[in-house]
PDB file of C-alpha atoms in Angstrom:
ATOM      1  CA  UNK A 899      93.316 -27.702 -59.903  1.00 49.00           C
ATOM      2  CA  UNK A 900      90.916 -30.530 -61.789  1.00 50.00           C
ATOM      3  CA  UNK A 901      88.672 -30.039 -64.461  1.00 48.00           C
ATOM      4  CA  UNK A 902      85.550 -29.920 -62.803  1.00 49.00           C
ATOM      5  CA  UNK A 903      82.011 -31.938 -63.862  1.00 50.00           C
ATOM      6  CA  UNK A 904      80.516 -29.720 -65.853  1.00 51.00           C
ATOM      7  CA  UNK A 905      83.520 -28.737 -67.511  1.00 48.00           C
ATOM      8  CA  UNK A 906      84.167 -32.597 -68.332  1.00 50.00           C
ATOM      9  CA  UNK A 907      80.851 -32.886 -69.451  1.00 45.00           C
ATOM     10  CA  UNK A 908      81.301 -30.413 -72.291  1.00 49.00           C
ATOM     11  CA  UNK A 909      84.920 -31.671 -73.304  1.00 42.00           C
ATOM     12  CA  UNK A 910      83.014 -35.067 -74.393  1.00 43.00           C
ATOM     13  CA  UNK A 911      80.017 -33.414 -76.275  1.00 49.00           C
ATOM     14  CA  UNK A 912      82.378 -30.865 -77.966  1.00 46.00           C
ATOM     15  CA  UNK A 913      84.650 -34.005 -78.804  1.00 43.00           C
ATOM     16  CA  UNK A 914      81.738 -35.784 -79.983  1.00 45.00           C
ATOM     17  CA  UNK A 915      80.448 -33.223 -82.577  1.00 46.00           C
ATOM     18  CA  UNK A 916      83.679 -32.851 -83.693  1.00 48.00           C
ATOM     19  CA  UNK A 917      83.935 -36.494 -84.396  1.00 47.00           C
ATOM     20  CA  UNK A 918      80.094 -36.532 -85.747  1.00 46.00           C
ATOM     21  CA  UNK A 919      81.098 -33.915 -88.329  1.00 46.00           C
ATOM     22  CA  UNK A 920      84.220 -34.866 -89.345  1.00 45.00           C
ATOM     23  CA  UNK A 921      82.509 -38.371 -90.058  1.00 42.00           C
ATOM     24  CA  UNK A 922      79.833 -36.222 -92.204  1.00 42.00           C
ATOM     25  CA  UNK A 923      82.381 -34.520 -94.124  1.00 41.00           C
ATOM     26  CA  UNK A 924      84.627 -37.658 -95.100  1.00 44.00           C
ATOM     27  CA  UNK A 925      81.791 -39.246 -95.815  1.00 44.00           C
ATOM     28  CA  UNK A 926      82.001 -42.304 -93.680  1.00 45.00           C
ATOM     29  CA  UNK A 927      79.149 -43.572 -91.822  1.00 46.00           C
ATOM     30  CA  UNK A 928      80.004 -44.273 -88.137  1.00 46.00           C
ATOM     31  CA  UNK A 929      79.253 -47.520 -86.550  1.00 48.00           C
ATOM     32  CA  UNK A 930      77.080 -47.748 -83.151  1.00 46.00           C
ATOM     33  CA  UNK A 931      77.055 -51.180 -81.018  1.00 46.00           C
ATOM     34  CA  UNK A 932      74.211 -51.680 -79.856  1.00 47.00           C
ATOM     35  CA  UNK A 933      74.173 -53.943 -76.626  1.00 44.00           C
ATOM     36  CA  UNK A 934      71.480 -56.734 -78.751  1.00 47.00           C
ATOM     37  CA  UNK A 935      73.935 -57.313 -81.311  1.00 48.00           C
ATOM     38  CA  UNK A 936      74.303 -61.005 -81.567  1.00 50.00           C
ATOM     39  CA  UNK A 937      78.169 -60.230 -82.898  1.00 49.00           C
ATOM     40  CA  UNK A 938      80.330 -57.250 -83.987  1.00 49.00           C
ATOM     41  CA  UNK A 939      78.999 -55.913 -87.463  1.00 51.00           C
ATOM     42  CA  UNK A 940      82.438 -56.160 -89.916  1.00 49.00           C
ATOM     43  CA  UNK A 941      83.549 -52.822 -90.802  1.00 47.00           C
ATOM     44  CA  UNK A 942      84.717 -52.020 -94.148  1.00 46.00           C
ATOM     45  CA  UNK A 943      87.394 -49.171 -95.217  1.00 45.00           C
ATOM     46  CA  UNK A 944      87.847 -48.008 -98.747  1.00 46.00           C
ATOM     47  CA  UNK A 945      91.248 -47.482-100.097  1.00 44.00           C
ATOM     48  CA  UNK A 946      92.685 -44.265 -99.612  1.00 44.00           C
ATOM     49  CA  UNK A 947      94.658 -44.789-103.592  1.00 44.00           C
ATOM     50  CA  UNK A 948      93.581 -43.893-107.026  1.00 45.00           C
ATOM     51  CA  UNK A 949      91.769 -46.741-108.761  1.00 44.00           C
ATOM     52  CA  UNK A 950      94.026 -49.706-109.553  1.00 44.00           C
ATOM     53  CA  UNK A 951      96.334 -48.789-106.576  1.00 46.00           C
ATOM     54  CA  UNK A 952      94.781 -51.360-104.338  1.00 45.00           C
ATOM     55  CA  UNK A 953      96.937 -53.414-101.792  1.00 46.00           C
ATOM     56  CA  UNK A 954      96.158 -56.473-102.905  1.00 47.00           C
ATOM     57  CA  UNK A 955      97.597 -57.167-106.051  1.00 50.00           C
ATOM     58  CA  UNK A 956      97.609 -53.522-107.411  1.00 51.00           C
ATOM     59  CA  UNK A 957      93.533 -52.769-108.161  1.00 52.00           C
ATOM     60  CA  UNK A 958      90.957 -52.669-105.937  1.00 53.00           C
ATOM     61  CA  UNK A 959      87.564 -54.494-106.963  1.00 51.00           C
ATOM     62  CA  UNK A 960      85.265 -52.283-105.710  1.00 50.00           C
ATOM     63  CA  UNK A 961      85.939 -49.307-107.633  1.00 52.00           C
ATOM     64  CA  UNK A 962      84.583 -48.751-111.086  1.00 50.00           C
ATOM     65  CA  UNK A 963      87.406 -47.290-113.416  1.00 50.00           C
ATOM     66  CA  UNK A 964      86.521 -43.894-115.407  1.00 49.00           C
ATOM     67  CA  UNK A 965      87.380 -41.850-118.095  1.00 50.00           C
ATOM     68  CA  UNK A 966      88.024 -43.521-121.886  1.00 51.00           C
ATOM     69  CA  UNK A 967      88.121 -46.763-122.218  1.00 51.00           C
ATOM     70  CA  UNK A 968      91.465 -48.653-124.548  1.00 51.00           C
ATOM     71  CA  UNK A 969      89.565 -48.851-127.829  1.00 52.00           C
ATOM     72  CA  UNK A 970      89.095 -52.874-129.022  1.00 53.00           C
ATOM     73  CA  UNK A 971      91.406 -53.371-132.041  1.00 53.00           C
ATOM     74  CA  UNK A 972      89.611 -52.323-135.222  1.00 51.00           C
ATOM     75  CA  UNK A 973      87.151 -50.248-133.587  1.00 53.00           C
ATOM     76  CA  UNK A 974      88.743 -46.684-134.710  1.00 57.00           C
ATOM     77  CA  UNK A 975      87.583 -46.990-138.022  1.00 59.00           C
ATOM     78  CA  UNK A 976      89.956 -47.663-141.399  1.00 61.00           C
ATOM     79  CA  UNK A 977      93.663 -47.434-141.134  1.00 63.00           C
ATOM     80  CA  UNK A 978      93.372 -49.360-137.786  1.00 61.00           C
ATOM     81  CA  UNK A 979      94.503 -52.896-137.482  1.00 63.00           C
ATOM     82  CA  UNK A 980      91.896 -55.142-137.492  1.00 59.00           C
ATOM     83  CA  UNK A 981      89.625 -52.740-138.801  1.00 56.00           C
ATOM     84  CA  UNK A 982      86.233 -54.524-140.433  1.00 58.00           C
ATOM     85  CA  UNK A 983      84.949 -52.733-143.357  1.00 57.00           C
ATOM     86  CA  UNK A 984      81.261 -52.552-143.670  1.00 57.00           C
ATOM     87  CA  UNK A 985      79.585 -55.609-146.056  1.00 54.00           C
ATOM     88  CA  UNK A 986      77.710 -53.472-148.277  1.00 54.00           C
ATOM     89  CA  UNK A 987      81.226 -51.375-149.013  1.00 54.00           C
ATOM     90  CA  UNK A 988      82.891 -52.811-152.135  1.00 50.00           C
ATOM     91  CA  UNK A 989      85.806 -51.099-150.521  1.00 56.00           C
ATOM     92  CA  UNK A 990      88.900 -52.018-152.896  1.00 61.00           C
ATOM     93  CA  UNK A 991      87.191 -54.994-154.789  1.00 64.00           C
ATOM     94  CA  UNK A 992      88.403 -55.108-158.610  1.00 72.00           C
ATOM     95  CA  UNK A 993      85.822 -53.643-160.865  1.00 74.00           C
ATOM     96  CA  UNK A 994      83.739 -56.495-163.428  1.00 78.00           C
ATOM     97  CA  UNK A 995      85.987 -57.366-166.101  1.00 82.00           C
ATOM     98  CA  UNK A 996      83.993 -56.557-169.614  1.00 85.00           C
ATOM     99  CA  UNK A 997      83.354 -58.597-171.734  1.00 83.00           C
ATOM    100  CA  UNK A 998      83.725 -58.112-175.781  1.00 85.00           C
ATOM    101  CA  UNK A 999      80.805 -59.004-177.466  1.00 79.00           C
ATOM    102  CA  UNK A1000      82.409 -59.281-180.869  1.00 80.00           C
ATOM    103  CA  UNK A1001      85.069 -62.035-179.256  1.00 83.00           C
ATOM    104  CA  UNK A1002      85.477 -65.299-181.082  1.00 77.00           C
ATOM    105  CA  UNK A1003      84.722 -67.193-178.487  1.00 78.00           C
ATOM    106  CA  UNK A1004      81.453 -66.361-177.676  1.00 78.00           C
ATOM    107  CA  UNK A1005      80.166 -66.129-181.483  1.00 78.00           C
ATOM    108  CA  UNK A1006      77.759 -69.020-183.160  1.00 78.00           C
ATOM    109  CA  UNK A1007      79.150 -71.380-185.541  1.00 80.00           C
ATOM    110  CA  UNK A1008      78.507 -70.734-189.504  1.00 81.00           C
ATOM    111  CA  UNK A1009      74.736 -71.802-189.643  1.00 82.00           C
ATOM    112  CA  UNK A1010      74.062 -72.010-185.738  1.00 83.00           C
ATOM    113  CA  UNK A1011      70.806 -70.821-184.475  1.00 83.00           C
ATOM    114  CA  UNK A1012      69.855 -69.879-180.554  1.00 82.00           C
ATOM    115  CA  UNK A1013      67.066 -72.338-179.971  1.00 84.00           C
ATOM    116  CA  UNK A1014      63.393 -70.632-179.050  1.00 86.00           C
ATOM    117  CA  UNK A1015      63.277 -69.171-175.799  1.00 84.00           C
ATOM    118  CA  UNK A1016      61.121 -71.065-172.988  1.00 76.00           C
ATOM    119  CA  UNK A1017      59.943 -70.755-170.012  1.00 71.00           C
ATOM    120  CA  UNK A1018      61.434 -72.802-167.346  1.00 70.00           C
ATOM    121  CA  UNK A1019      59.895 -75.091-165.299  1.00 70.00           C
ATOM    122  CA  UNK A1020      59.711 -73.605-161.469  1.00 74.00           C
ATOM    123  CA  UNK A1021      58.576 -76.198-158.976  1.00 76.00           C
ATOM    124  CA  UNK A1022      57.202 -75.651-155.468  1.00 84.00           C
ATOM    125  CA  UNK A1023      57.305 -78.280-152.638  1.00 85.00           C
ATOM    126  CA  UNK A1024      55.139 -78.287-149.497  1.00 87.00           C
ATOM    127  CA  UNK A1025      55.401 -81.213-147.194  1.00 80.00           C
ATOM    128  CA  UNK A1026      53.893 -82.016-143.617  1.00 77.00           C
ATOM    129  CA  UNK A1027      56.296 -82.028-140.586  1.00 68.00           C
ATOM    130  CA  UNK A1028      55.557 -86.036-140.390  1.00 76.00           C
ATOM    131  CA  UNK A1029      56.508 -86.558-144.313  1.00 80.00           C
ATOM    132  CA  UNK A1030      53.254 -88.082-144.556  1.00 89.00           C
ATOM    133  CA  UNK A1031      51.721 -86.312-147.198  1.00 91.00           C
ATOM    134  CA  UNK A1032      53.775 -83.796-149.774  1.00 91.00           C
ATOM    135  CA  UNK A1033      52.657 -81.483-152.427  1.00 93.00           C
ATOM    136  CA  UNK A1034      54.843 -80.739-155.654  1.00 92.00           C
ATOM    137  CA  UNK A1035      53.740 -77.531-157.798  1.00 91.00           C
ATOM    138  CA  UNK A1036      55.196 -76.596-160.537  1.00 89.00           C
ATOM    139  CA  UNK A1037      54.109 -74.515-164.056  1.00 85.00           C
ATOM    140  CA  UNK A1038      53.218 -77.948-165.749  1.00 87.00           C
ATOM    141  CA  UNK A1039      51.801 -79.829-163.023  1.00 91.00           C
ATOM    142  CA  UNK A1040      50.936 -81.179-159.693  1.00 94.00           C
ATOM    143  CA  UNK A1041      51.738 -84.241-157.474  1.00 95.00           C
ATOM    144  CA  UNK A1042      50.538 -85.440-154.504  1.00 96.00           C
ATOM    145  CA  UNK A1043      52.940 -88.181-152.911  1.00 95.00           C
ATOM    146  CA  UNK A1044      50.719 -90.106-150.128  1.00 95.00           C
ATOM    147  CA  UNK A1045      52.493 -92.365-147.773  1.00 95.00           C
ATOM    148  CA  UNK A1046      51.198 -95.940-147.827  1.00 95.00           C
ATOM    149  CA  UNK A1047      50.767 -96.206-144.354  1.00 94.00           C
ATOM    150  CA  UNK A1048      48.339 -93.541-143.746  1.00 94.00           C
ATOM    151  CA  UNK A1049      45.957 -94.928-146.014  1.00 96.00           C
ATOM    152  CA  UNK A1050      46.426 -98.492-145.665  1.00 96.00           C
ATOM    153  CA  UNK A1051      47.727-100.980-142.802  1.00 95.00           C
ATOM    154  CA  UNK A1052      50.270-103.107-143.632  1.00 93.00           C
ATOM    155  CA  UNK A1053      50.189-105.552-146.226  1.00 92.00           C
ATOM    156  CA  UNK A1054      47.005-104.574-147.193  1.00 95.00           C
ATOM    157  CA  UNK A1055      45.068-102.476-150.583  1.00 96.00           C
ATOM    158  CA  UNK A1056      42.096-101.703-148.074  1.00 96.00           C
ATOM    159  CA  UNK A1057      41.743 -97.495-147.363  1.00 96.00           C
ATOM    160  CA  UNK A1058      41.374 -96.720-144.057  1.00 95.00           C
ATOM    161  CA  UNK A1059      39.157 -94.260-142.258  1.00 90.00           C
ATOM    162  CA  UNK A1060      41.433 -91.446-142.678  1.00 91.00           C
ATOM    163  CA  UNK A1061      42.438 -91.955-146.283  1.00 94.00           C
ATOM    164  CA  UNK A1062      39.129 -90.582-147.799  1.00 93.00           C
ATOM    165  CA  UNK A1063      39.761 -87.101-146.327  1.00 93.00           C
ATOM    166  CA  UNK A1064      43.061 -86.896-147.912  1.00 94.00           C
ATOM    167  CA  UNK A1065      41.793 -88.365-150.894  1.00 96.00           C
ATOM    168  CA  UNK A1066      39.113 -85.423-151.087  1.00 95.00           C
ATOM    169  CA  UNK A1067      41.410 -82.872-150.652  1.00 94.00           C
ATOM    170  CA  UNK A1068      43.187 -84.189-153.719  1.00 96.00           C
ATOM    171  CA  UNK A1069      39.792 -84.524-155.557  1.00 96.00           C
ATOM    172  CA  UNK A1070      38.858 -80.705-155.022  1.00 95.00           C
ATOM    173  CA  UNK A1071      42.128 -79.458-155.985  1.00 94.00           C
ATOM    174  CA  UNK A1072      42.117 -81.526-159.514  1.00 95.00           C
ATOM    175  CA  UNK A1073      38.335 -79.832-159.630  1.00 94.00           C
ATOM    176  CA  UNK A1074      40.299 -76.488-159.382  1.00 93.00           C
ATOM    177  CA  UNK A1075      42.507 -77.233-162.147  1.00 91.00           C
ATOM    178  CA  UNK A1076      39.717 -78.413-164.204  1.00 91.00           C
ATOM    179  CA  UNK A1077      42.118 -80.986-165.002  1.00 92.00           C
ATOM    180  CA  UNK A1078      40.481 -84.161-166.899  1.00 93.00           C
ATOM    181  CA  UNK A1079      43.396 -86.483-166.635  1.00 95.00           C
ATOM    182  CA  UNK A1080      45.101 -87.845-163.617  1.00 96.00           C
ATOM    183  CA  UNK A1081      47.498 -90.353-162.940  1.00 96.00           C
ATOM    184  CA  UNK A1082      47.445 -92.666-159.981  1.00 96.00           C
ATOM    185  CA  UNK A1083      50.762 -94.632-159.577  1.00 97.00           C
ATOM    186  CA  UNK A1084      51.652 -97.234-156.680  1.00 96.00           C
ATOM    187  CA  UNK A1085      55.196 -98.318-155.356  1.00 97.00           C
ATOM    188  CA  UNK A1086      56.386-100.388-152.628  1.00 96.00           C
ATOM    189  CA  UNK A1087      59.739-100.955-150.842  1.00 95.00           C
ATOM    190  CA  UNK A1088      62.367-103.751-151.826  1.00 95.00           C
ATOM    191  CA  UNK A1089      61.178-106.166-149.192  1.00 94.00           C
ATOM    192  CA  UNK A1090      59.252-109.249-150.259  1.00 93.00           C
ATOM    193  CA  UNK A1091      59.461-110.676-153.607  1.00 95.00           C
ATOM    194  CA  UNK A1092      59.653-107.604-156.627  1.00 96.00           C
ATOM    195  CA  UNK A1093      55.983-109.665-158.149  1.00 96.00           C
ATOM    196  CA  UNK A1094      54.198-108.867-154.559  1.00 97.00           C
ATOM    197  CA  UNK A1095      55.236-105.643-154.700  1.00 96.00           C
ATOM    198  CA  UNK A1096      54.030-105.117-158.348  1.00 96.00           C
ATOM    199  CA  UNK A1097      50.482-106.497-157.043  1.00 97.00           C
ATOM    200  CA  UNK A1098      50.200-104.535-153.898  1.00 97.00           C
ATOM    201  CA  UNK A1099      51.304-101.565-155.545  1.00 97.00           C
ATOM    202  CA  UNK A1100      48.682-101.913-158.435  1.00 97.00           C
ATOM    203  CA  UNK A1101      45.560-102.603-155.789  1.00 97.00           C
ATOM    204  CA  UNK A1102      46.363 -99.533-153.599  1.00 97.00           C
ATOM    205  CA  UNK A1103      46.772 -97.770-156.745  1.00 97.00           C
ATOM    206  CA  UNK A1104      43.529 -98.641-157.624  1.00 97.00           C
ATOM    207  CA  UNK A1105      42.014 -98.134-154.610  1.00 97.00           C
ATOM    208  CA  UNK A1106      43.203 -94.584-154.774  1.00 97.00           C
ATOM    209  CA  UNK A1107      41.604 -94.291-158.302  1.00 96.00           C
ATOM    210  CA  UNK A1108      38.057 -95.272-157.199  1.00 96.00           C
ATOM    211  CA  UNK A1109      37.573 -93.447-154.042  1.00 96.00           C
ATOM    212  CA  UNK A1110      38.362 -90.109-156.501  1.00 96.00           C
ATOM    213  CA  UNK A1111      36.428 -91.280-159.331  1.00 95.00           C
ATOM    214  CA  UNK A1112      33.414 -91.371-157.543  1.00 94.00           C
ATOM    215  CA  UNK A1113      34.057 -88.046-156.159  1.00 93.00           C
ATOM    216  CA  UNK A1114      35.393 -86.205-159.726  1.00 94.00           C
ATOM    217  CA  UNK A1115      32.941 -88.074-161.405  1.00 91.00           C
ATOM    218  CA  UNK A1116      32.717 -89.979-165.500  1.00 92.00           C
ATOM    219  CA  UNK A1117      34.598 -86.823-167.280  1.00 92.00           C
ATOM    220  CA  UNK A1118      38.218 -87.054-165.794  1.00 94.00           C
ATOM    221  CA  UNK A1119      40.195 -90.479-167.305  1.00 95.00           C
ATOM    222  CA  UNK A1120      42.824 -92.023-165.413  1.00 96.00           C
ATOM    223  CA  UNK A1121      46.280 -94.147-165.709  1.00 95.00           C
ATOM    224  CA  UNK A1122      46.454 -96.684-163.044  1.00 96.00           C
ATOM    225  CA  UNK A1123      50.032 -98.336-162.602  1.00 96.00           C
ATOM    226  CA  UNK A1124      52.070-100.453-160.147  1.00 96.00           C
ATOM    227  CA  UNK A1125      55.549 -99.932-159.890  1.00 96.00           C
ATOM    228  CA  UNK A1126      56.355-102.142-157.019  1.00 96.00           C
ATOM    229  CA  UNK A1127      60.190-101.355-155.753  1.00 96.00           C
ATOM    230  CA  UNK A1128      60.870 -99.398-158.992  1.00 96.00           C
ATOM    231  CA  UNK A1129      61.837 -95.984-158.903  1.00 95.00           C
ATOM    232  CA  UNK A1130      62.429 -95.329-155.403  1.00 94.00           C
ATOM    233  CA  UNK A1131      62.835 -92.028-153.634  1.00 92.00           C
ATOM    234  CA  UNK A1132      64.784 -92.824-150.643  1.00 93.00           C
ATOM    235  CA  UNK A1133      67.324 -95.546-149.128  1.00 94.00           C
ATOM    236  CA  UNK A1134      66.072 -98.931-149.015  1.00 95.00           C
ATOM    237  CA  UNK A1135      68.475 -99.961-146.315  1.00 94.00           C
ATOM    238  CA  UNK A1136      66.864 -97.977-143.734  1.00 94.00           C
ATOM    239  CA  UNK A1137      63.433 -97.903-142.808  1.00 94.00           C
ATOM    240  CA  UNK A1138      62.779 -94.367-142.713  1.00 93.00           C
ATOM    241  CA  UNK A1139      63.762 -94.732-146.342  1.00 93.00           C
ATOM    242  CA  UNK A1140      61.357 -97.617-147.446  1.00 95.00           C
ATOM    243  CA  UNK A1141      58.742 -95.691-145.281  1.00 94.00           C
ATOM    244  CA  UNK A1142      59.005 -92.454-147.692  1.00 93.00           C
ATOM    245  CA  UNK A1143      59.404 -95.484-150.644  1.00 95.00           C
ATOM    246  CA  UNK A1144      55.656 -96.838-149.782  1.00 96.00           C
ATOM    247  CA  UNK A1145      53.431 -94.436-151.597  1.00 96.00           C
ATOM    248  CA  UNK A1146      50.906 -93.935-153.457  1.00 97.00           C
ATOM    249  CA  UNK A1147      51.535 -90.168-155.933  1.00 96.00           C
ATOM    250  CA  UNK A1148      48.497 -88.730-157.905  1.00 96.00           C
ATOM    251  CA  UNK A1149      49.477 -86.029-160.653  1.00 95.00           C
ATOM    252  CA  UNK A1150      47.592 -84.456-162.931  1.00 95.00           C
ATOM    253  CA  UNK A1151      48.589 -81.132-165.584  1.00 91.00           C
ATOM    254  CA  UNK A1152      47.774 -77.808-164.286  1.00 82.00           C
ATOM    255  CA  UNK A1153      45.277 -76.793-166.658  1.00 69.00           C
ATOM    256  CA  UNK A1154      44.633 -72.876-164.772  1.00 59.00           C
TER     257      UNK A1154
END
């Protein structure tokens, strides 16, 4: 005798909660098709192994390995190969060997005398990111090194319209010092004849001199001097160098 409708009916729904739940308890999402599905969605399936039993080539990519990692070499600590030890740990380092102060060596010949003690001259050195201007302090002095070109154009002993700022920031700082004497010296590069260069240097030196004169007044005296291509500061051969070599400097003694 057949199954008949009703019976049939609940076969299916029994079969289908059994499937439903099954599919809850595994885990596994089921897939519907839906009839406006422009294709199949792809189906994926886990592997039914312990991580790194894949089929492929023997780990599968998708599953993120626990429990303790392998330790990177030197990373248990001393004894370990490879092991690091920690820069502010002398570790095994030899101690300082000492040093007799009675040795022959280190003793003054008959009638030898230590010299008096001074104190050393520290400099400091400020410069602009263009190397256009630079400032040298130290415990005796300071110098200001000007390039030539931003105070004059080329060829020429004439300041420009920026010069006189610089030139008063100079001014004020020798007025800080209380300094009374300053020194003005010129230079040039090696191009041209070494007598232009002593003239040119000597005129922008000057120039220099009586744009701060009138601003430091009669009481400070000052040493004017050309030194054309003489004591240079940088290659000649390059013009970077005879840039840094056309300059005017300006020292005077720290008197503070």
């Amino acid at each position: 005798m057949g199954t008949t409708k009703p019976a049939r009916v609940r076969l299916v729904r029994t079969l289908a909660c059994t499937s439903a739940s099954t599919a809850l308890v595994l885990g596994v999402q089921p897939q519907f098709a839906h009839a406006d599905d422009p294709a199949p969605r792809p189906t994926f399936s886990q592997s039914a192994g312990l991580p790194g039993q894949g089929a492929a080539d023997g780990e599968d990519p998708t599953t993120i390995p626990t429990g303790t990692a392998p330790s990177l070499p030197g990373e248990t600590g001393p004894g370990d190969k490879g092991y690091s030890e920690p820069p502010d740990n002398i570790g095994d380092s030899e101690p300082p060997v000492k040093v007799d102060p009675q040795a022959a060596g280190l003793r003054l010949a008959d009638g030898a005398k230590l010299a008096e003690p001074k104190v050393l001259d520290i400099k400091f050195v400020t410069e602009d990111l263009g190397g256009e201007e630079r400032r040298e302090d130290s415990t005796e002095k300071t110098k200001f090194t000007l390039q030539a070109e931003v105070l004059f154009a080329k060829d020429s002993a004439k300041l420009n319209s920026g010069a006189k700022a610089r030139i008063k920031t100079i001014a004020d700082e020798v007025k800080k010092q209380s300094s009374t004497k300053v020194n003005v010296f010129g230079f040039t590069d090696d191009l041209g004849s070494y007598a232009h260069g002593k003239t040119l240097s000597k005129k922008r030196a000057t120039a220099v001199q009586t744009e701060l004169s009138q601003q430091l007044g009669p009481d400070v005296a000052f040493n004017v001097r050309g030194y054309s291509e003489d004591y240079p500061v940088a290659d000649n051969r390059t013009e970077e160098g005879r840039k840094k070599n056309r300059r005017v400097e300006v020292s005077f003694p720290r008197e503070e």
